[in-house]
CSV table of C-alpha atoms in Angstrom, one decimal:
chain,number,residue,atom,x,y,z
L,1,UNK,CA,90.6,141.4,109.3
L,2,UNK,CA,90.5,138.0,108.2
L,3,UNK,CA,87.1,138.5,106.6
L,4,UNK,CA,88.1,141.8,105.2
L,5,UNK,CA,91.2,140.0,103.3
L,6,UNK,CA,88.8,137.3,102.3
L,7,UNK,CA,86.5,139.6,100.9
L,8,UNK,CA,89.3,141.3,98.7
L,9,UNK,CA,90.3,138.0,97.3
L,10,UNK,CA,86.7,137.1,96.4
L,11,UNK,CA,86.2,140.2,94.4
L,12,UNK,CA,88.7,138.7,91.9
L,13,UNK,CA,87.4,135.0,92.5
L,14,UNK,CA,86.1,133.3,89.8
L,15,UNK,CA,86.0,129.7,88.4
L,16,UNK,CA,85.2,128.4,84.9
L,17,UNK,CA,82.0,126.5,86.0
L,18,UNK,CA,81.2,123.5,84.0
L,19,UNK,CA,77.5,122.3,83.7
L,20,UNK,CA,78.2,118.8,84.9
L,21,UNK,CA,75.7,116.2,86.5
L,22,UNK,CA,77.1,113.8,89.1
L,23,UNK,CA,77.2,110.3,87.8
L,24,UNK,CA,79.4,107.4,88.3
L,25,UNK,CA,80.1,104.2,86.7
L,26,UNK,CA,78.6,101.1,88.3
L,27,UNK,CA,81.0,99.8,91.1
L,28,UNK,CA,83.9,97.6,89.9
L,29,UNK,CA,85.4,95.0,92.2
L,30,UNK,CA,89.0,95.2,92.9
L,31,UNK,CA,89.0,92.1,95.2
L,32,UNK,CA,87.0,89.8,97.2
L,33,UNK,CA,89.8,88.4,99.0
L,34,UNK,CA,91.2,91.1,101.3
L,35,UNK,CA,92.4,90.0,104.8
L,36,UNK,CA,89.4,89.5,106.8
L,37,UNK,CA,87.3,92.7,107.7
L,38,UNK,CA,89.2,95.5,105.8
L,39,UNK,CA,88.6,98.4,107.9
L,40,UNK,CA,90.5,101.6,106.7
L,41,UNK,CA,92.0,102.6,103.3
L,42,UNK,CA,93.8,105.7,101.8
L,43,UNK,CA,95.3,106.5,98.6
L,44,UNK,CA,98.4,108.0,97.0
L,45,UNK,CA,101.2,107.8,94.5
L,46,UNK,CA,103.4,104.7,95.8
L,47,UNK,CA,105.5,103.9,92.8
L,48,UNK,CA,106.3,107.4,91.0
L,49,UNK,CA,104.0,106.8,88.2
L,50,UNK,CA,101.7,109.8,89.0
L,51,UNK,CA,98.7,107.5,89.6
L,52,UNK,CA,97.1,107.2,92.8
L,53,UNK,CA,97.3,103.7,94.4
L,54,UNK,CA,95.2,102.4,97.3
L,55,UNK,CA,96.3,100.8,100.7
L,56,UNK,CA,94.0,98.9,102.9
L,57,UNK,CA,94.6,97.5,106.4
L,58,UNK,CA,92.5,94.7,107.9
L,59,UNK,CA,91.3,94.6,111.3
L,60,UNK,CA,91.1,90.6,111.7
L,61,UNK,CA,93.3,89.7,108.9
L,62,UNK,CA,96.1,91.8,110.4
L,63,UNK,CA,97.4,92.6,107.0
L,64,UNK,CA,98.7,95.8,105.3
L,65,UNK,CA,97.8,95.6,101.5
L,66,UNK,CA,98.6,97.8,98.6
L,67,UNK,CA,97.0,97.9,94.9
L,68,UNK,CA,98.7,99.4,92.1
L,69,UNK,CA,96.7,101.8,89.9
L,70,UNK,CA,96.6,99.9,86.6
L,71,UNK,CA,93.5,101.6,85.0
L,72,UNK,CA,95.7,102.6,81.9
L,73,UNK,CA,96.3,99.0,81.0
L,74,UNK,CA,94.2,96.3,82.8
L,75,UNK,CA,91.3,98.8,83.8
L,76,UNK,CA,91.6,97.8,87.5
L,77,UNK,CA,93.9,97.9,90.5
L,78,UNK,CA,96.6,95.1,90.7
L,79,UNK,CA,97.4,93.7,94.2
L,80,UNK,CA,101.0,93.9,95.1
L,81,UNK,CA,102.8,91.6,97.8
L,82,UNK,CA,101.5,92.4,101.4
L,83,UNK,CA,103.6,94.4,103.4
L,84,UNK,CA,105.4,92.6,106.3
L,85,UNK,CA,104.1,93.4,109.5
L,86,UNK,CA,104.0,92.3,113.1
L,87,UNK,CA,100.9,94.5,113.9
L,88,UNK,CA,97.7,93.0,114.9
L,89,UNK,CA,94.2,94.3,114.8
L,90,UNK,CA,95.2,96.9,112.5
L,91,UNK,CA,92.9,99.8,112.3
L,92,UNK,CA,94.8,102.8,111.2
L,93,UNK,CA,96.7,103.8,108.1
L,94,UNK,CA,98.2,106.8,106.3
L,95,UNK,CA,100.7,107.6,103.6
L,96,UNK,CA,103.3,110.3,103.7
L,97,UNK,CA,106.9,110.8,102.9
L,98,UNK,CA,108.5,110.3,106.4
L,99,UNK,CA,112.3,110.3,105.3
L,100,UNK,CA,112.2,113.1,102.8
L,101,UNK,CA,113.4,111.0,100.0
L,102,UNK,CA,110.5,112.0,97.6
L,103,UNK,CA,108.6,108.6,97.9
L,104,UNK,CA,105.6,108.0,99.9
L,105,UNK,CA,105.8,105.6,103.0
L,106,UNK,CA,103.1,103.9,104.9
L,107,UNK,CA,102.0,104.4,108.4
L,108,UNK,CA,99.9,101.9,110.2
L,109,UNK,CA,98.5,101.3,113.8
L,110,UNK,CA,98.0,98.0,115.5
L,111,UNK,CA,95.4,98.0,118.2
L,112,UNK,CA,96.0,94.6,119.2
L,113,UNK,CA,99.5,94.8,120.0
L,114,UNK,CA,99.8,98.6,120.8
L,115,UNK,CA,102.3,99.6,118.1
L,116,UNK,CA,102.5,102.4,115.7
L,117,UNK,CA,105.0,101.9,112.7
L,118,UNK,CA,106.2,103.0,109.4
L,119,UNK,CA,107.2,101.3,106.4
L,120,UNK,CA,109.7,102.9,104.0
L,121,UNK,CA,109.3,103.0,100.4
L,122,UNK,CA,112.1,101.0,98.7
L,123,UNK,CA,111.6,103.0,95.7
L,124,UNK,CA,111.3,100.0,93.5
L,125,UNK,CA,107.8,99.0,94.0
L,126,UNK,CA,107.9,97.5,97.5
L,127,UNK,CA,108.5,98.6,101.2
L,128,UNK,CA,111.1,98.0,103.6
L,129,UNK,CA,111.1,96.5,107.0
L,130,UNK,CA,108.9,97.8,109.7
L,131,UNK,CA,110.2,100.6,111.8
L,132,UNK,CA,108.4,101.2,115.2
L,133,UNK,CA,107.5,104.7,116.1
L,134,UNK,CA,106.0,103.5,119.4
L,135,UNK,CA,105.6,100.2,121.0
L,136,UNK,CA,103.9,101.2,124.4
L,137,UNK,CA,100.6,102.6,123.3
L,138,UNK,CA,97.2,101.5,124.4
L,139,UNK,CA,94.9,100.8,121.4
L,140,UNK,CA,96.2,103.1,118.8
L,141,UNK,CA,93.8,103.8,116.0
L,142,UNK,CA,93.2,106.3,113.5
L,143,UNK,CA,96.3,108.3,112.2
L,144,UNK,CA,97.0,111.7,110.7
L,145,UNK,CA,100.2,113.3,109.4
L,146,UNK,CA,101.3,116.9,109.0
L,147,UNK,CA,104.1,119.4,109.9
L,148,UNK,CA,102.9,119.9,113.6
L,149,UNK,CA,106.1,121.6,114.8
L,150,UNK,CA,106.2,123.6,111.6
L,151,UNK,CA,109.5,122.4,110.6
L,152,UNK,CA,110.4,120.7,107.1
L,153,UNK,CA,109.5,117.1,108.0
L,154,UNK,CA,106.2,115.3,108.4
L,155,UNK,CA,105.2,114.3,112.0
L,156,UNK,CA,102.6,111.9,112.8
L,157,UNK,CA,99.5,112.0,115.2
L,158,UNK,CA,97.3,109.0,116.5
L,159,UNK,CA,94.2,108.6,118.5
L,160,UNK,CA,95.4,106.2,121.5
L,161,UNK,CA,91.9,105.0,122.5
L,162,UNK,CA,92.8,103.1,125.5
L,163,UNK,CA,94.8,105.6,127.0
L,164,UNK,CA,92.2,108.3,126.4
L,165,UNK,CA,94.8,110.5,124.6
L,166,UNK,CA,95.8,111.9,121.3
L,167,UNK,CA,99.5,111.8,120.9
L,168,UNK,CA,102.0,113.2,118.3
L,169,UNK,CA,105.6,112.1,117.5
L,170,UNK,CA,108.1,114.6,116.1
L,171,UNK,CA,110.1,113.4,113.0
L,172,UNK,CA,113.7,114.5,112.7
L,173,UNK,CA,113.5,114.4,108.9
L,174,UNK,CA,115.1,110.8,108.5
L,175,UNK,CA,112.0,108.9,109.8
L,176,UNK,CA,113.4,108.7,113.5
L,177,UNK,CA,110.7,109.9,115.7
L,178,UNK,CA,110.7,111.3,119.6
L,179,UNK,CA,108.9,109.7,122.1
L,180,UNK,CA,105.1,110.7,122.5
L,181,UNK,CA,104.0,114.3,122.8
L,182,UNK,CA,100.4,114.7,124.3
L,183,UNK,CA,97.9,116.7,122.3
L,184,UNK,CA,95.2,116.0,124.9
L,185,UNK,CA,94.2,113.6,127.5
L,186,UNK,CA,90.6,113.2,128.7
L,187,UNK,CA,89.9,110.4,131.2
L,188,UNK,CA,87.1,107.9,130.1
L,189,UNK,CA,86.7,109.8,126.7
L,190,UNK,CA,87.6,107.0,124.1
L,191,UNK,CA,89.1,109.3,121.2
L,192,UNK,CA,88.5,107.4,118.1
L,193,UNK,CA,89.1,109.8,115.0
L,194,UNK,CA,90.9,112.9,114.6
L,195,UNK,CA,91.9,115.4,112.0
L,196,UNK,CA,94.4,118.3,111.4
L,197,UNK,CA,94.4,121.6,109.6
L,198,UNK,CA,95.2,125.2,110.2
L,199,UNK,CA,91.6,125.9,111.3
L,200,UNK,CA,92.2,129.2,112.5
L,201,UNK,CA,94.5,130.6,109.7
L,202,UNK,CA,97.5,131.5,112.0
L,203,UNK,CA,100.0,129.2,110.4
L,204,UNK,CA,100.0,126.1,112.6
L,205,UNK,CA,98.0,122.8,112.6
L,206,UNK,CA,95.1,122.5,114.7
L,207,UNK,CA,93.4,119.2,116.0
L,208,UNK,CA,89.8,118.1,116.1
L,209,UNK,CA,88.9,115.0,118.1
L,210,UNK,CA,86.0,112.9,118.0
L,211,UNK,CA,85.2,111.0,121.5
L,212,UNK,CA,83.4,107.8,121.3
L,213,UNK,CA,82.6,107.3,125.0
L,214,UNK,CA,81.8,110.9,125.5
L,215,UNK,CA,79.9,111.3,122.4
L,216,UNK,CA,81.5,114.7,121.6
L,217,UNK,CA,83.8,116.5,119.1
L,218,UNK,CA,86.4,119.0,120.6
L,219,UNK,CA,88.6,121.3,118.8
L,220,UNK,CA,92.4,122.3,119.9
L,221,UNK,CA,94.2,125.2,119.2
L,222,UNK,CA,98.0,124.6,118.4
L,223,UNK,CA,99.8,127.6,120.3
L,224,UNK,CA,103.0,127.2,118.2
L,225,UNK,CA,102.9,130.5,116.3
L,226,UNK,CA,101.8,132.5,119.7
L,227,UNK,CA,104.2,130.9,121.9
L,228,UNK,CA,107.0,129.5,119.8
L,229,UNK,CA,106.5,125.8,121.1
L,230,UNK,CA,103.7,123.0,120.2
L,231,UNK,CA,101.0,123.0,122.7
L,232,UNK,CA,97.2,122.6,122.5
L,233,UNK,CA,94.4,124.4,124.1
L,234,UNK,CA,90.7,123.3,124.0
L,235,UNK,CA,88.4,125.7,122.6
L,236,UNK,CA,86.0,127.3,125.1
L,237,UNK,CA,82.9,125.6,123.6
L,238,UNK,CA,82.5,122.0,122.6
L,239,UNK,CA,81.8,121.6,118.8
L,240,UNK,CA,79.2,118.6,119.4
L,241,UNK,CA,77.6,116.6,122.0
L,242,UNK,CA,75.0,113.6,122.2
L,243,UNK,CA,76.3,111.4,119.6
L,244,UNK,CA,76.1,107.8,120.1
L,245,UNK,CA,79.1,106.5,118.2
L,246,UNK,CA,81.3,109.3,116.3
L,247,UNK,CA,83.1,107.2,113.5
L,248,UNK,CA,84.5,110.1,111.4
L,249,UNK,CA,85.5,113.6,111.8
L,250,UNK,CA,87.2,116.1,109.6
L,251,UNK,CA,87.8,119.6,108.6
L,252,UNK,CA,86.2,121.0,105.4
L,253,UNK,CA,84.8,123.9,103.7
L,254,UNK,CA,81.3,122.1,103.6
L,255,UNK,CA,79.2,125.4,102.8
L,256,UNK,CA,81.7,127.1,100.5
L,257,UNK,CA,82.2,130.2,102.6
L,258,UNK,CA,86.0,130.1,102.5
L,259,UNK,CA,86.2,129.0,106.2
L,260,UNK,CA,86.9,125.6,107.2
L,261,UNK,CA,84.0,123.9,109.1
L,262,UNK,CA,84.1,120.6,111.0
L,263,UNK,CA,81.9,117.6,109.7
L,264,UNK,CA,81.2,114.4,111.6
L,265,UNK,CA,79.5,111.1,110.8
L,266,UNK,CA,77.8,109.2,113.7
L,267,UNK,CA,77.5,105.4,113.1
L,268,UNK,CA,75.4,104.7,116.3
L,269,UNK,CA,71.6,104.7,116.7
L,270,UNK,CA,70.0,106.2,113.6
L,271,UNK,CA,73.2,107.8,112.8
L,272,UNK,CA,73.5,111.3,111.2
L,273,UNK,CA,76.1,113.3,109.2
L,274,UNK,CA,76.4,117.1,110.5
L,275,UNK,CA,78.6,119.9,110.0
L,276,UNK,CA,79.6,122.8,112.0
L,277,UNK,CA,80.3,126.4,111.3
L,278,UNK,CA,81.8,129.0,113.4
L,279,UNK,CA,80.3,132.2,115.0
L,280,UNK,CA,83.8,134.0,115.2
L,281,UNK,CA,87.6,133.3,114.6
L,282,UNK,CA,88.6,133.0,118.1
L,283,UNK,CA,88.9,130.3,120.7
L,284,UNK,CA,85.6,131.5,122.2
L,285,UNK,CA,83.6,130.8,119.1
L,286,UNK,CA,80.2,129.0,119.3
L,287,UNK,CA,79.5,126.2,116.8
L,288,UNK,CA,76.4,125.6,114.8
L,289,UNK,CA,75.3,122.4,113.6
L,290,UNK,CA,73.5,121.5,110.4
L,291,UNK,CA,72.4,118.1,109.9
L,292,UNK,CA,72.7,116.8,106.1
L,293,UNK,CA,69.5,114.8,104.7
L,294,UNK,CA,69.9,111.5,103.7
L,295,UNK,CA,68.1,108.2,103.5
L,296,UNK,CA,71.1,106.3,105.0
L,297,UNK,CA,71.4,105.2,108.5
L,298,UNK,CA,74.3,104.3,110.8
L,299,UNK,CA,76.5,106.8,109.0
L,300,UNK,CA,80.1,105.6,108.8
L,301,UNK,CA,81.9,108.3,106.7
L,302,UNK,CA,81.2,111.8,105.4
L,303,UNK,CA,83.8,113.0,102.9
L,304,UNK,CA,83.8,116.5,101.3
L,305,UNK,CA,85.0,117.1,97.5
L,306,UNK,CA,84.1,118.8,94.5
L,307,UNK,CA,82.8,115.8,92.4
L,308,UNK,CA,81.5,117.8,89.2
L,309,UNK,CA,84.3,120.3,89.1
L,310,UNK,CA,82.0,123.5,89.6
L,311,UNK,CA,84.0,124.9,92.1
L,312,UNK,CA,81.8,124.1,95.0
L,313,UNK,CA,82.1,121.3,97.5
L,314,UNK,CA,79.8,118.2,97.7
L,315,UNK,CA,79.6,115.4,100.3
L,316,UNK,CA,80.0,111.7,100.0
L,317,UNK,CA,78.2,109.7,102.6
L,318,UNK,CA,78.5,106.1,103.5
L,319,UNK,CA,76.6,103.7,105.6
L,320,UNK,CA,77.6,100.8,107.8
L,321,UNK,CA,74.3,98.9,107.0
L,322,UNK,CA,74.5,95.5,105.6
L,323,UNK,CA,71.6,96.3,103.4
L,324,UNK,CA,70.3,99.0,101.2
L,325,UNK,CA,72.1,101.9,99.6
L,326,UNK,CA,75.8,102.2,100.7
L,327,UNK,CA,77.1,105.5,99.5
L,328,UNK,CA,75.4,108.7,98.2
L,329,UNK,CA,76.5,112.0,97.2
L,330,UNK,CA,74.9,115.3,98.0
L,331,UNK,CA,75.5,117.8,95.3
L,332,UNK,CA,75.9,121.5,96.3
L,333,UNK,CA,73.4,124.1,95.3
L,334,UNK,CA,76.3,126.6,95.5
L,335,UNK,CA,74.7,128.4,98.5
L,336,UNK,CA,75.4,126.3,101.4
L,337,UNK,CA,72.5,123.8,100.8
L,338,UNK,CA,72.4,120.5,98.9
L,339,UNK,CA,70.4,118.6,96.3
L,340,UNK,CA,68.6,115.4,97.1
L,341,UNK,CA,71.0,112.5,97.3
L,342,UNK,CA,72.3,110.6,94.4
L,343,UNK,CA,72.9,107.0,95.1
L,344,UNK,CA,76.5,106.1,94.1
L,345,UNK,CA,76.8,102.2,95.3
L,346,UNK,CA,74.7,99.5,97.1
L,347,UNK,CA,75.0,95.9,97.7
L,348,UNK,CA,78.1,96.4,100.1
L,349,UNK,CA,78.3,95.3,103.6
L,350,UNK,CA,79.5,98.1,105.9
L,351,UNK,CA,81.4,100.7,104.2
L,352,UNK,CA,83.6,101.8,107.3
L,353,UNK,CA,86.2,103.6,105.0
L,354,UNK,CA,86.4,105.6,101.7
L,355,UNK,CA,89.0,107.2,99.8
L,356,UNK,CA,88.5,109.8,97.1
L,357,UNK,CA,91.1,110.7,94.4
L,358,UNK,CA,91.7,111.2,90.8
L,359,UNK,CA,92.3,107.5,90.1
L,360,UNK,CA,91.5,107.9,86.4
L,361,UNK,CA,93.9,110.6,86.2
L,362,UNK,CA,91.3,112.6,84.1
L,363,UNK,CA,90.7,115.7,86.4
L,364,UNK,CA,87.6,114.5,88.4
L,365,UNK,CA,87.4,112.8,91.6
L,366,UNK,CA,86.7,109.1,91.9
L,367,UNK,CA,85.7,106.8,94.8
L,368,UNK,CA,87.1,103.5,96.3
L,369,UNK,CA,85.3,101.9,99.2
L,370,UNK,CA,85.6,99.0,101.5
L,371,UNK,CA,82.9,96.3,102.2
L,372,UNK,CA,83.9,95.1,105.7
L,373,UNK,CA,81.9,92.1,106.1
L,374,UNK,CA,82.8,90.3,102.9
L,375,UNK,CA,86.5,91.3,102.6
L,376,UNK,CA,86.2,93.2,99.3
L,377,UNK,CA,87.2,96.6,97.8
L,378,UNK,CA,85.4,98.3,95.0
L,379,UNK,CA,86.0,101.5,93.0
L,380,UNK,CA,83.7,103.9,91.0
L,381,UNK,CA,84.8,106.1,88.4
L,382,UNK,CA,83.4,109.5,88.0
L,383,UNK,CA,81.3,109.7,84.7
L,384,UNK,CA,81.7,113.7,84.7
L,385,UNK,CA,79.6,114.7,81.8
L,386,UNK,CA,81.7,118.1,81.2
L,387,UNK,CA,85.2,116.5,81.2
L,388,UNK,CA,86.4,119.2,78.6
L,389,UNK,CA,86.5,122.9,78.7
L,390,UNK,CA,84.2,125.5,77.2
L,391,UNK,CA,85.8,125.5,73.7
L,392,UNK,CA,84.1,128.9,72.9
L,393,UNK,CA,86.1,130.5,75.8
L,394,UNK,CA,89.6,130.8,75.1
L,395,UNK,CA,90.4,131.7,78.7
L,396,UNK,CA,88.3,128.6,80.3
L,397,UNK,CA,90.5,127.0,83.1
L,398,UNK,CA,90.3,124.0,85.1
L,399,UNK,CA,92.3,123.3,88.3
L,400,UNK,CA,92.6,119.5,89.6
L,401,UNK,CA,92.5,117.6,91.7
L,402,UNK,CA,91.0,119.4,94.4
L,403,UNK,CA,91.5,118.7,97.4
L,404,UNK,CA,95.0,117.7,96.8
L,405,UNK,CA,97.9,116.3,99.0
L,406,UNK,CA,100.8,117.3,96.8
L,407,UNK,CA,100.2,118.7,93.1
L,408,UNK,CA,97.8,120.9,91.2
L,409,UNK,CA,97.3,120.8,87.5
L,410,UNK,CA,95.9,123.7,85.5
L,411,UNK,CA,94.2,123.0,82.2
L,412,UNK,CA,93.2,125.6,79.7
L,413,UNK,CA,92.2,126.3,76.0
L,414,UNK,CA,95.3,128.5,75.4
L,415,UNK,CA,99.0,128.0,76.2
L,416,UNK,CA,98.6,129.5,79.5
L,417,UNK,CA,101.7,131.6,80.1
L,418,UNK,CA,101.4,133.2,83.6
L,419,UNK,CA,102.8,133.8,87.0
L,420,UNK,CA,100.8,132.8,89.8
L,421,UNK,CA,100.4,133.7,93.7
L,422,UNK,CA,99.0,131.3,96.4
L,423,UNK,CA,97.3,133.0,99.4
L,424,UNK,CA,96.2,131.4,102.7
L,425,UNK,CA,92.7,132.1,104.1
L,426,UNK,CA,94.0,135.1,105.8
L,427,UNK,CA,95.1,136.7,102.6
L,428,UNK,CA,98.7,136.3,103.3
L,429,UNK,CA,101.1,135.8,100.2
L,430,UNK,CA,102.5,132.2,100.6
L,431,UNK,CA,104.0,131.2,97.2
L,432,UNK,CA,104.7,133.2,94.0
L,433,UNK,CA,106.1,131.6,91.1
L,434,UNK,CA,105.7,131.2,87.2
L,435,UNK,CA,103.8,128.3,85.6
L,436,UNK,CA,106.3,125.9,83.9
L,437,UNK,CA,105.6,123.8,80.8
L,438,UNK,CA,103.9,121.1,82.6
L,439,UNK,CA,101.4,123.4,84.2
L,440,UNK,CA,101.7,121.5,87.5
L,441,UNK,CA,102.3,123.4,90.6
L,442,UNK,CA,103.7,121.6,93.7
L,443,UNK,CA,101.8,122.4,96.9
L,444,UNK,CA,103.4,119.6,99.1
L,445,UNK,CA,105.1,122.1,101.3
L,446,UNK,CA,101.8,123.7,102.3
L,447,UNK,CA,100.1,123.1,105.6
L,448,UNK,CA,96.7,121.4,105.6
L,449,UNK,CA,94.0,124.1,104.9
L,450,UNK,CA,92.2,126.4,102.5
L,451,UNK,CA,94.1,128.5,99.9
L,452,UNK,CA,93.8,130.7,96.9
L,453,UNK,CA,95.8,130.5,93.7
L,454,UNK,CA,95.7,133.6,91.6
L,455,UNK,CA,96.7,133.5,87.9
L,456,UNK,CA,98.2,137.1,88.0
L,457,UNK,CA,98.2,137.2,84.1
L,458,UNK,CA,94.6,136.4,83.7
L,459,UNK,CA,92.9,138.0,86.9
L,460,UNK,CA,91.5,134.4,87.7
L,461,UNK,CA,91.5,133.2,91.3
L,462,UNK,CA,90.8,129.7,92.3
L,463,UNK,CA,90.3,128.2,95.7
L,464,UNK,CA,91.6,124.8,96.7
L,465,UNK,CA,92.0,122.4,99.6
L,466,UNK,CA,95.5,121.2,100.8
L,467,UNK,CA,95.1,118.0,102.4
């Protein structure tokens, strides 16, 4: 049934394809003086100026730092006052509005003193005091957020490496959290990374976990919709085995078939980036791996985004090496295969984390990167050649940013008066409304996953990823 509904949607699916080559400006240094060993970064709007700012945590420096997007003025990011924290060996960070005040807060984990904490946005360019979610963990690391129990507030999940567990904490809407709930506990497994999305399209958030010690990737189905309460059941088959050191795992539609895949980066040994498709939409599915061709070794991250606005997903890959190329993009051939890599950056020293966002606020996806060994941050702006729309086509459209966490913008050559409908990947109607004068669409309430936006007055349908 899922595939039938998708096929019906795809009959009307069209995108104003732009003939665009992927090129980026030379990397620009933001700072060479982060706390020692910047380890993880993320991005989001932290001060209500509609620009994406950057947050960085440092593993040895024990700092939480944020950099205000000032590209419209100084042409760079401006470091703000460090966020006061008691965390040590900080190896996890995320951004979300935890107290429902309309402002993004910061969540971080301290593997050195076993704490998970959040820092409320004070709505005036700073952050309030540390609020502990849990102080009794065992090496907490990477963090994801989402509406795990499907209520109106954002919950928090973390990989608790030393306890061999993935845990989640229910938010009551004010930023007060429950005690730990277990997603999964696997002895001697070492969960290092995780991601959440509605993988099976049933309306709740599922979890994928990368296990460092076991060298495996496993997928867990959230049974909330089926049973009325949150519990997780492992898929019958393992997604991936035999890895040396899986550093990054996420959900994404890598091959543009409108079904979420799983992509991993293995930093151990020679390293590889591989994505996995499914054979069915059931928990008994098998997973089929396709290795991505790159010259990079010791692959640290693999990030999926549409870098040339052609409606097809490309892949950004980074390396934990200290010499040679550090970041490359594999441009989609629009058929599930990829062109030879384009080098985006070199000269960095161990790019353990990147964040992709429209930093320039011009409708294309830009990149920021950490350089672990030399305590530096860099960004590179997308030089998308086809920034405009086809002037000869009065009904040419562009939807951005994609993926998005909160908001979509529609650009057109006409005044674009239309109703719109958003469908999930089962073809179920989720939102139906009319475009306002800003041409912005708020999708912050959607669960993470794949969606379709249909412009009813123009018979145009776009796909987008909600993060």
